[in-house]
Amino acid sequence: MLINDLMTSTYNKQQVDLILLDFSKAFDKVSHEKLLLKMHTYGVRGQTLKWIKSFLDNRTQSVLLNGTSSEAIPVPSGVPQGSVLGPLLFLAYINDLPENVKSKVRLFADDTAKYMSLTTVNQSATLQNDLNTLEIWEKKWDMEFNPSKCQVIHVTKKKETIPTKYYLHGTLLESENSAKYLGVDISNNLSWEDHINRITKKANQTLGFLRRNIKVKSETLKTNAYKTLVRPQLEYGSEVWAPHTQSLIDQIEAVQRISARWIKLDYGQTSSVTGMLQSLNLRRLDLRRIDSRLSLMYNISNNLVAIPLNDYLIPLSRPSRHSHPQSYRLITATTDYYKYSFFPRTVYHWNNLPPDIPSLPTIEQFSAAISSIEHVSP
């Protein structure tokens, strides 16, 4: 819930210094010996530990050049990338990284985000001390951060930023106005404009590729190509970045509307694109984004994801006649960027669902039920 933390702190008039850390050759540096030690500490022992040791042992590597192979040498470190077990072992290896730091840390494979809310420049010393602590952790576990690829974002809505600087291995970390984390562009002013500009440009490029290379007239084939290669680029991570300004909403929607014209081979100025979308059964993207947020809310409400509900929402003690038994207290906000963030925005739509839908037994049934609702924006 990184974005929620950024939104909440900024709404409370704090600056959040966010440091995105980059591991150097992360998966290749995992020491087999130290990994097995950590697994034993976590309680993985006996035959299971022997099986993991066998999975890692006796691996060799060689270089093939112009048909000639070098002598094979043993590989004493690294977890096999592309394997099912590899990412799990890597996560186990770095699992203790946050234990000795005071700032918040979010880990996802080798993508690490570290951040802290500030009201004065002196508080940044804690964040710098945490970086120093991570340098000790690196040496102990044979890992290495790459300072040249680490980025700092000073997230704030204040006119004047608290002037802070951070160093790793004696190198000043670069401050950026926007940086990509887990495929989503995070801006220092919490605007999603940079992200939406990037994804719509990429989606249009993919659509252009399809238009140049698919010559058949089959609407089914072209619709499937659009759904498979273009639309996912417009929807990845939309639960956290969904825009509220009409210009950005229209910018995303324009990609689908152009796609519909291509699928239908209808570029007439008086043609109804809305009618094309309906005939192709292509739901408006802003409604699909609401569907996605509601599906995540369903998972949170039913403890299907590791997001503690009570930390963010308060159930209504006395649901009104316009709400259902699983309704939550609305989150009020005086600024649009927070009002339209995940929890304040989604609670509104969640509370307005028909009473029988939130209690459906499976996420599949829930998703199917909401896929035809014409959600109304708050």
Short mmCIF file of C-alpha atoms in Angstrom, two decimals:
data_model
loop_
_atom_site.label_atom_id
_atom_site.label_comp_id
_atom_site.label_asym_id
_atom_site.label_seq_id
_atom_site.Cartn_x
_atom_site.Cartn_y
_atom_site.Cartn_z
CA MET A 1 0.00 0.00 0.00
CA LEU A 2 2.85 2.32 -0.88
CA ILE A 3 0.68 4.75 -2.86
CA ASN A 4 -1.87 4.96 -0.05
CA ASP A 5 0.91 5.84 2.42
CA LEU A 6 2.19 8.55 0.07
CA MET A 7 -1.29 9.99 -0.42
CA THR A 8 -2.13 9.95 3.29
CA SER A 9 1.11 11.58 4.43
CA THR A 10 0.92 14.25 1.75
CA TYR A 11 -2.71 14.97 2.68
CA ASN A 12 -1.49 15.47 6.26
CA LYS A 13 0.88 18.17 4.91
CA GLN A 14 4.02 16.06 5.24
CA GLN A 15 6.76 15.44 2.72
CA VAL A 16 7.61 11.84 1.96
CA ASP A 17 11.13 11.03 0.84
CA LEU A 18 10.89 7.87 -1.23
CA ILE A 19 14.08 5.99 -2.13
CA LEU A 20 13.88 3.34 -4.84
CA LEU A 21 16.79 0.94 -4.37
CA ASP A 22 18.30 -1.12 -7.17
CA PHE A 23 20.13 -4.37 -6.47
CA SER A 24 23.15 -5.07 -8.64
CA LYS A 25 22.77 -8.54 -10.23
CA ALA A 26 20.39 -9.42 -7.42
CA PHE A 27 19.49 -13.04 -8.23
CA ASP A 28 23.08 -13.91 -9.17
CA LYS A 29 24.60 -12.80 -5.86
CA VAL A 30 22.59 -14.99 -3.48
CA SER A 31 25.09 -17.10 -1.54
CA HIS A 32 23.97 -20.73 -1.44
CA GLU A 33 25.60 -21.32 1.93
CA LYS A 34 24.05 -18.24 3.53
CA LEU A 35 20.67 -18.90 1.93
CA LEU A 36 20.55 -22.36 3.48
CA LEU A 37 21.52 -20.82 6.81
CA LYS A 38 18.62 -18.38 6.58
CA MET A 39 16.18 -21.12 5.57
CA HIS A 40 17.25 -23.13 8.62
CA THR A 41 16.65 -20.04 10.77
CA TYR A 42 13.16 -19.68 9.31
CA GLY A 43 12.37 -23.26 10.35
CA VAL A 44 12.94 -24.97 7.00
CA ARG A 45 14.86 -28.09 8.02
CA GLY A 46 15.17 -31.81 7.51
CA GLN A 47 14.33 -33.29 4.13
CA THR A 48 12.92 -30.00 2.81
CA LEU A 49 16.21 -28.19 3.45
CA LYS A 50 18.13 -31.06 1.86
CA TRP A 51 15.88 -30.85 -1.18
CA ILE A 52 16.57 -27.09 -1.54
CA LYS A 53 20.31 -27.76 -1.13
CA SER A 54 20.10 -30.38 -3.88
CA PHE A 55 18.26 -27.88 -6.08
CA LEU A 56 21.13 -25.39 -5.70
CA ASP A 57 24.13 -27.73 -5.67
CA ASN A 58 26.24 -28.98 -8.57
CA ARG A 59 25.36 -26.17 -10.94
CA THR A 60 27.98 -25.12 -13.48
CA GLN A 61 28.28 -22.47 -16.15
CA SER A 62 30.31 -22.03 -19.31
CA VAL A 63 30.58 -19.58 -22.18
CA LEU A 64 29.69 -20.57 -25.74
CA LEU A 65 31.35 -18.46 -28.46
CA ASN A 66 31.34 -19.25 -32.16
CA GLY A 67 30.43 -22.84 -31.43
CA THR A 68 33.25 -23.34 -28.93
CA SER A 69 32.45 -23.83 -25.25
CA SER A 70 34.72 -22.86 -22.38
CA GLU A 71 35.49 -25.16 -19.48
CA ALA A 72 32.58 -25.46 -17.05
CA ILE A 73 33.10 -23.90 -13.62
CA PRO A 74 30.99 -24.36 -10.47
CA VAL A 75 28.36 -21.75 -9.53
CA PRO A 76 28.50 -21.14 -5.74
CA SER A 77 25.89 -18.37 -5.73
CA GLY A 78 22.68 -17.30 -7.40
CA VAL A 79 19.16 -18.69 -7.63
CA PRO A 80 17.98 -20.00 -11.02
CA GLN A 81 15.97 -17.33 -12.80
CA GLY A 82 12.95 -18.54 -14.69
CA SER A 83 12.30 -21.28 -12.16
CA VAL A 84 9.27 -21.44 -9.89
CA LEU A 85 11.42 -21.76 -6.77
CA GLY A 86 13.94 -19.02 -7.67
CA PRO A 87 11.88 -15.92 -6.72
CA LEU A 88 10.70 -17.59 -3.49
CA LEU A 89 14.28 -18.34 -2.42
CA PHE A 90 15.36 -14.80 -3.26
CA LEU A 91 12.54 -13.34 -1.16
CA ALA A 92 13.56 -15.57 1.74
CA TYR A 93 17.13 -14.33 1.37
CA ILE A 94 16.25 -10.61 1.58
CA ASN A 95 13.33 -11.04 3.99
CA ASP A 96 15.31 -9.66 6.96
CA LEU A 97 16.36 -6.49 5.12
CA PRO A 98 13.75 -4.25 6.86
CA GLU A 99 14.42 -5.53 10.38
CA ASN A 100 17.10 -3.02 11.41
CA VAL A 101 15.75 0.12 9.72
CA LYS A 102 13.28 2.63 11.13
CA SER A 103 11.76 3.79 7.86
CA LYS A 104 9.07 1.86 5.99
CA VAL A 105 10.23 -0.71 3.45
CA ARG A 106 8.27 -2.39 0.66
CA LEU A 107 9.80 -5.46 -0.96
CA PHE A 108 8.76 -7.07 -4.21
CA ALA A 109 11.38 -9.46 -5.57
CA ASP A 110 14.44 -7.28 -6.25
CA ASP A 111 12.44 -4.01 -6.32
CA THR A 112 12.84 -2.26 -2.97
CA ALA A 113 11.16 0.97 -1.88
CA LYS A 114 12.17 2.72 1.33
CA TYR A 115 10.41 5.86 2.55
CA MET A 116 9.67 8.13 5.48
CA SER A 117 7.40 11.11 6.22
CA LEU A 118 9.20 14.34 7.12
CA THR A 119 8.23 17.67 8.62
CA THR A 120 11.77 18.98 9.20
CA VAL A 121 15.10 18.50 7.44
CA ASN A 122 16.63 16.96 10.60
CA GLN A 123 14.32 13.95 10.30
CA SER A 124 16.09 12.95 7.11
CA ALA A 125 19.02 11.79 9.25
CA THR A 126 16.97 8.72 10.17
CA LEU A 127 16.59 7.81 6.52
CA GLN A 128 20.32 8.31 5.93
CA ASN A 129 21.14 6.15 8.95
CA ASP A 130 18.93 3.44 7.48
CA LEU A 131 20.95 3.58 4.26
CA ASN A 132 24.12 3.19 6.31
CA THR A 133 22.55 0.17 8.02
CA LEU A 134 21.72 -1.35 4.65
CA GLU A 135 25.37 -1.02 3.64
CA ILE A 136 26.27 -3.23 6.63
CA TRP A 137 23.52 -5.67 5.62
CA GLU A 138 24.95 -5.79 2.08
CA LYS A 139 28.40 -6.78 3.26
CA LYS A 140 27.07 -9.39 5.65
CA TRP A 141 24.98 -11.14 3.02
CA ASP A 142 27.12 -10.57 -0.11
CA MET A 143 24.49 -8.38 -1.77
CA GLU A 144 25.10 -5.02 -3.43
CA PHE A 145 23.02 -1.97 -4.25
CA ASN A 146 23.85 0.06 -7.35
CA PRO A 147 23.83 3.76 -6.29
CA SER A 148 23.84 4.98 -9.90
CA LYS A 149 20.45 3.34 -10.44
CA CYS A 150 18.89 4.24 -7.09
CA GLN A 151 16.44 7.16 -7.18
CA VAL A 152 14.97 9.61 -4.69
CA ILE A 153 11.54 11.24 -5.06
CA HIS A 154 10.52 14.05 -2.70
CA VAL A 155 6.74 13.57 -2.66
CA THR A 156 4.91 16.68 -1.50
CA LYS A 157 2.21 19.18 -2.42
CA LYS A 158 4.02 22.03 -0.69
CA LYS A 159 5.44 24.86 -2.76
CA GLU A 160 8.82 24.52 -1.05
CA THR A 161 10.42 21.11 -0.73
CA ILE A 162 12.38 20.21 2.41
CA PRO A 163 15.97 20.14 1.08
CA THR A 164 17.30 16.66 1.76
CA LYS A 165 20.15 14.62 0.29
CA TYR A 166 20.99 10.96 0.65
CA TYR A 167 24.19 9.00 0.06
CA LEU A 168 24.88 5.33 -0.56
CA HIS A 169 28.49 4.09 -0.69
CA GLY A 170 29.54 7.74 -0.68
CA THR A 171 27.55 8.44 -3.85
CA LEU A 172 24.84 11.11 -3.87
CA LEU A 173 21.55 9.53 -4.92
CA GLU A 174 19.85 11.32 -7.80
CA SER A 175 16.57 13.13 -7.06
CA GLU A 176 13.91 12.71 -9.73
CA ASN A 177 10.53 14.33 -10.35
CA SER A 178 9.15 10.97 -11.48
CA ALA A 179 10.37 7.37 -11.44
CA LYS A 180 8.94 3.97 -12.32
CA TYR A 181 8.34 1.44 -9.57
CA LEU A 182 6.77 -1.94 -10.35
CA GLY A 183 5.63 -0.62 -13.73
CA VAL A 184 3.92 2.50 -12.38
CA ASP A 185 5.33 6.02 -12.72
CA ILE A 186 5.29 7.78 -9.34
CA SER A 187 5.54 11.59 -9.54
CA ASN A 188 6.63 13.93 -6.80
CA ASN A 189 3.30 15.81 -7.03
CA LEU A 190 1.21 12.59 -7.06
CA SER A 191 -0.06 13.32 -10.56
CA TRP A 192 -0.60 10.36 -12.88
CA GLU A 193 -0.01 12.41 -16.02
CA ASP A 194 3.51 11.05 -16.65
CA HIS A 195 2.32 7.48 -16.23
CA ILE A 196 -0.70 7.90 -18.49
CA ASN A 197 1.35 9.68 -21.16
CA ARG A 198 3.79 6.76 -21.18
CA ILE A 199 1.23 3.94 -21.29
CA THR A 200 -0.98 5.57 -23.94
CA LYS A 201 2.06 6.23 -26.13
CA LYS A 202 3.18 2.62 -25.80
CA ALA A 203 -0.35 1.28 -26.37
CA ASN A 204 -0.73 3.41 -29.51
CA GLN A 205 2.59 2.08 -30.79
CA THR A 206 1.40 -1.49 -30.25
CA LEU A 207 -1.88 -0.70 -31.97
CA GLY A 208 0.06 0.75 -34.89
CA PHE A 209 2.05 -2.48 -35.12
CA LEU A 210 -1.17 -4.51 -35.21
CA ARG A 211 -2.71 -2.29 -37.88
CA ARG A 212 0.36 -2.70 -40.09
CA ASN A 213 0.62 -6.46 -39.71
CA ILE A 214 -2.92 -7.82 -39.39
CA LYS A 215 -4.43 -7.65 -42.84
CA VAL A 216 -7.41 -9.96 -42.35
CA LYS A 217 -10.88 -8.49 -41.78
CA SER A 218 -11.86 -10.86 -38.98
CA GLU A 219 -13.35 -8.75 -36.16
CA THR A 220 -12.90 -11.63 -33.72
CA LEU A 221 -9.18 -11.95 -34.44
CA LYS A 222 -8.56 -8.20 -34.24
CA THR A 223 -10.62 -7.85 -31.06
CA ASN A 224 -8.62 -10.63 -29.42
CA ALA A 225 -5.37 -8.97 -30.54
CA TYR A 226 -6.50 -5.69 -28.99
CA LYS A 227 -7.57 -7.35 -25.74
CA THR A 228 -4.33 -9.33 -25.51
CA LEU A 229 -1.69 -6.81 -26.56
CA VAL A 230 -3.10 -3.29 -26.24
CA ARG A 231 -5.67 -3.11 -23.46
CA PRO A 232 -3.47 -4.69 -20.75
CA GLN A 233 -0.97 -1.84 -21.24
CA LEU A 234 -3.76 0.62 -20.40
CA GLU A 235 -4.91 -1.24 -17.30
CA TYR A 236 -1.85 -2.60 -15.49
CA GLY A 237 -1.90 -1.35 -11.90
CA SER A 238 -4.92 0.88 -12.53
CA GLU A 239 -6.22 0.17 -9.02
CA VAL A 240 -3.68 2.70 -7.73
CA TRP A 241 -3.32 5.19 -10.58
CA ALA A 242 -6.82 5.62 -12.01
CA PRO A 243 -7.23 9.30 -13.07
CA HIS A 244 -10.13 11.57 -12.14
CA THR A 245 -9.61 14.47 -14.56
CA GLN A 246 -11.63 14.20 -17.75
CA SER A 247 -8.70 15.00 -20.01
CA LEU A 248 -6.68 12.00 -18.78
CA ILE A 249 -9.74 9.74 -18.81
CA ASP A 250 -10.39 10.74 -22.43
CA GLN A 251 -6.70 10.23 -23.33
CA ILE A 252 -6.89 6.59 -22.25
CA GLU A 253 -10.31 6.04 -23.77
CA ALA A 254 -9.12 7.41 -27.10
CA VAL A 255 -6.85 4.38 -27.60
CA GLN A 256 -9.81 2.00 -27.30
CA ARG A 257 -11.97 4.15 -29.56
CA ILE A 258 -9.30 4.16 -32.28
CA SER A 259 -8.98 0.41 -31.82
CA ALA A 260 -12.74 -0.02 -32.32
CA ARG A 261 -12.60 1.89 -35.61
CA TRP A 262 -9.72 -0.32 -36.77
CA ILE A 263 -11.55 -3.51 -35.79
CA LYS A 264 -14.70 -2.36 -37.57
CA LEU A 265 -12.80 -0.74 -40.48
CA ASP A 266 -15.09 2.25 -40.04
CA TYR A 267 -13.46 5.68 -40.04
CA GLY A 268 -16.52 7.70 -41.03
CA GLN A 269 -16.83 11.11 -39.36
CA THR A 270 -20.52 10.51 -38.59
CA SER A 271 -20.07 6.92 -37.40
CA SER A 272 -20.91 6.18 -33.77
CA VAL A 273 -17.86 4.83 -31.97
CA THR A 274 -20.02 4.17 -28.92
CA GLY A 275 -22.15 1.89 -31.06
CA MET A 276 -19.02 0.11 -32.31
CA LEU A 277 -17.85 -0.49 -28.75
CA GLN A 278 -21.23 -1.90 -27.78
CA SER A 279 -21.34 -4.25 -30.76
CA LEU A 280 -17.81 -5.46 -29.92
CA ASN A 281 -18.74 -5.85 -26.24
CA LEU A 282 -15.89 -3.55 -25.21
CA ARG A 283 -16.74 -1.99 -21.85
CA ARG A 284 -15.59 1.59 -21.25
CA LEU A 285 -12.14 1.60 -19.69
CA ASP A 286 -13.08 3.95 -16.84
CA LEU A 287 -15.81 1.46 -15.82
CA ARG A 288 -13.34 -1.43 -16.07
CA ARG A 289 -11.00 0.46 -13.74
CA ILE A 290 -13.81 0.74 -11.19
CA ASP A 291 -14.46 -2.99 -11.62
CA SER A 292 -10.79 -3.68 -10.86
CA ARG A 293 -10.81 -1.53 -7.73
CA LEU A 294 -13.99 -3.18 -6.49
CA SER A 295 -12.51 -6.64 -7.08
CA LEU A 296 -9.50 -5.67 -4.99
CA MET A 297 -11.84 -4.33 -2.30
CA TYR A 298 -13.67 -7.68 -2.32
CA ASN A 299 -10.37 -9.49 -1.78
CA ILE A 300 -9.40 -7.12 1.03
CA SER A 301 -12.80 -7.47 2.72
CA ASN A 302 -12.59 -11.25 2.59
CA ASN A 303 -8.96 -11.46 3.76
CA LEU A 304 -7.83 -12.89 0.42
CA VAL A 305 -4.86 -10.52 0.21
CA ALA A 306 -2.34 -9.45 2.85
CA ILE A 307 -3.83 -5.99 3.42
CA PRO A 308 -5.13 -5.50 6.98
CA LEU A 309 -8.64 -4.10 6.52
CA ASN A 310 -8.89 -2.55 9.99
CA ASP A 311 -5.86 -0.34 9.32
CA TYR A 312 -7.71 1.50 6.58
CA LEU A 313 -11.49 1.14 6.90
CA ILE A 314 -14.18 1.34 9.58
CA PRO A 315 -17.35 -0.77 9.07
CA LEU A 316 -20.65 1.06 9.38
CA SER A 317 -22.17 0.16 12.74
CA ARG A 318 -25.66 1.03 11.50
CA PRO A 319 -25.99 0.58 7.74
CA SER A 320 -28.63 2.84 6.23
CA ARG A 321 -31.41 1.74 3.91
CA HIS A 322 -29.22 2.83 0.99
CA SER A 323 -26.24 0.68 2.05
CA HIS A 324 -25.59 -3.01 2.59
CA PRO A 325 -24.32 -4.91 5.68
CA GLN A 326 -20.72 -4.86 4.44
CA SER A 327 -20.57 -1.10 3.96
CA TYR A 328 -17.77 1.09 5.33
CA ARG A 329 -17.61 4.61 6.63
CA LEU A 330 -16.95 7.08 3.82
CA ILE A 331 -13.54 8.76 3.85
CA THR A 332 -13.90 12.50 3.40
CA ALA A 333 -11.22 14.62 1.77
CA THR A 334 -10.76 18.27 0.83
CA THR A 335 -8.29 17.67 -1.99
CA ASP A 336 -8.94 15.82 -5.24
CA TYR A 337 -5.68 13.83 -5.28
CA TYR A 338 -6.63 12.17 -1.96
CA LYS A 339 -10.38 12.07 -2.58
CA TYR A 340 -9.79 10.05 -5.74
CA SER A 341 -7.15 7.71 -4.29
CA PHE A 342 -7.95 4.03 -3.81
CA PHE A 343 -9.74 3.78 -0.46
CA PRO A 344 -11.80 7.02 -0.46
CA ARG A 345 -12.89 6.43 -4.05
CA THR A 346 -13.54 2.71 -3.85
CA VAL A 347 -15.51 2.80 -0.59
CA TYR A 348 -18.01 5.09 -2.32
CA HIS A 349 -18.57 2.60 -5.16
CA TRP A 350 -18.51 -0.38 -2.78
CA ASN A 351 -21.24 1.08 -0.58
CA ASN A 352 -23.41 1.73 -3.64
CA LEU A 353 -23.34 -1.88 -4.87
CA PRO A 354 -26.63 -3.83 -4.83
CA PRO A 355 -26.91 -5.55 -1.42
CA ASP A 356 -26.56 -9.11 -2.73
CA ILE A 357 -23.29 -8.58 -4.62
CA PRO A 358 -20.71 -7.95 -1.81
CA SER A 359 -21.75 -11.20 -0.11
CA LEU A 360 -21.20 -13.41 -3.17
CA PRO A 361 -19.05 -16.42 -2.18
CA THR A 362 -16.28 -16.17 -4.81
CA ILE A 363 -14.30 -13.44 -6.54
CA GLU A 364 -15.28 -14.94 -9.89
CA GLN A 365 -18.98 -14.53 -9.13
CA PHE A 366 -18.38 -11.04 -7.75
CA SER A 367 -16.41 -9.91 -10.82
CA ALA A 368 -19.06 -11.26 -13.16
CA ALA A 369 -21.82 -9.50 -11.23
CA ILE A 370 -20.22 -6.04 -11.33
CA SER A 371 -19.11 -6.23 -14.96
CA SER A 372 -22.41 -4.85 -16.25
CA ILE A 373 -23.01 -2.14 -13.63
CA GLU A 374 -22.93 1.47 -14.84
CA HIS A 375 -21.01 2.89 -11.89
CA VAL A 376 -21.61 6.53 -11.02
CA SER A 377 -18.57 8.60 -10.00
CA PRO A 378 -18.58 10.35 -6.60
#
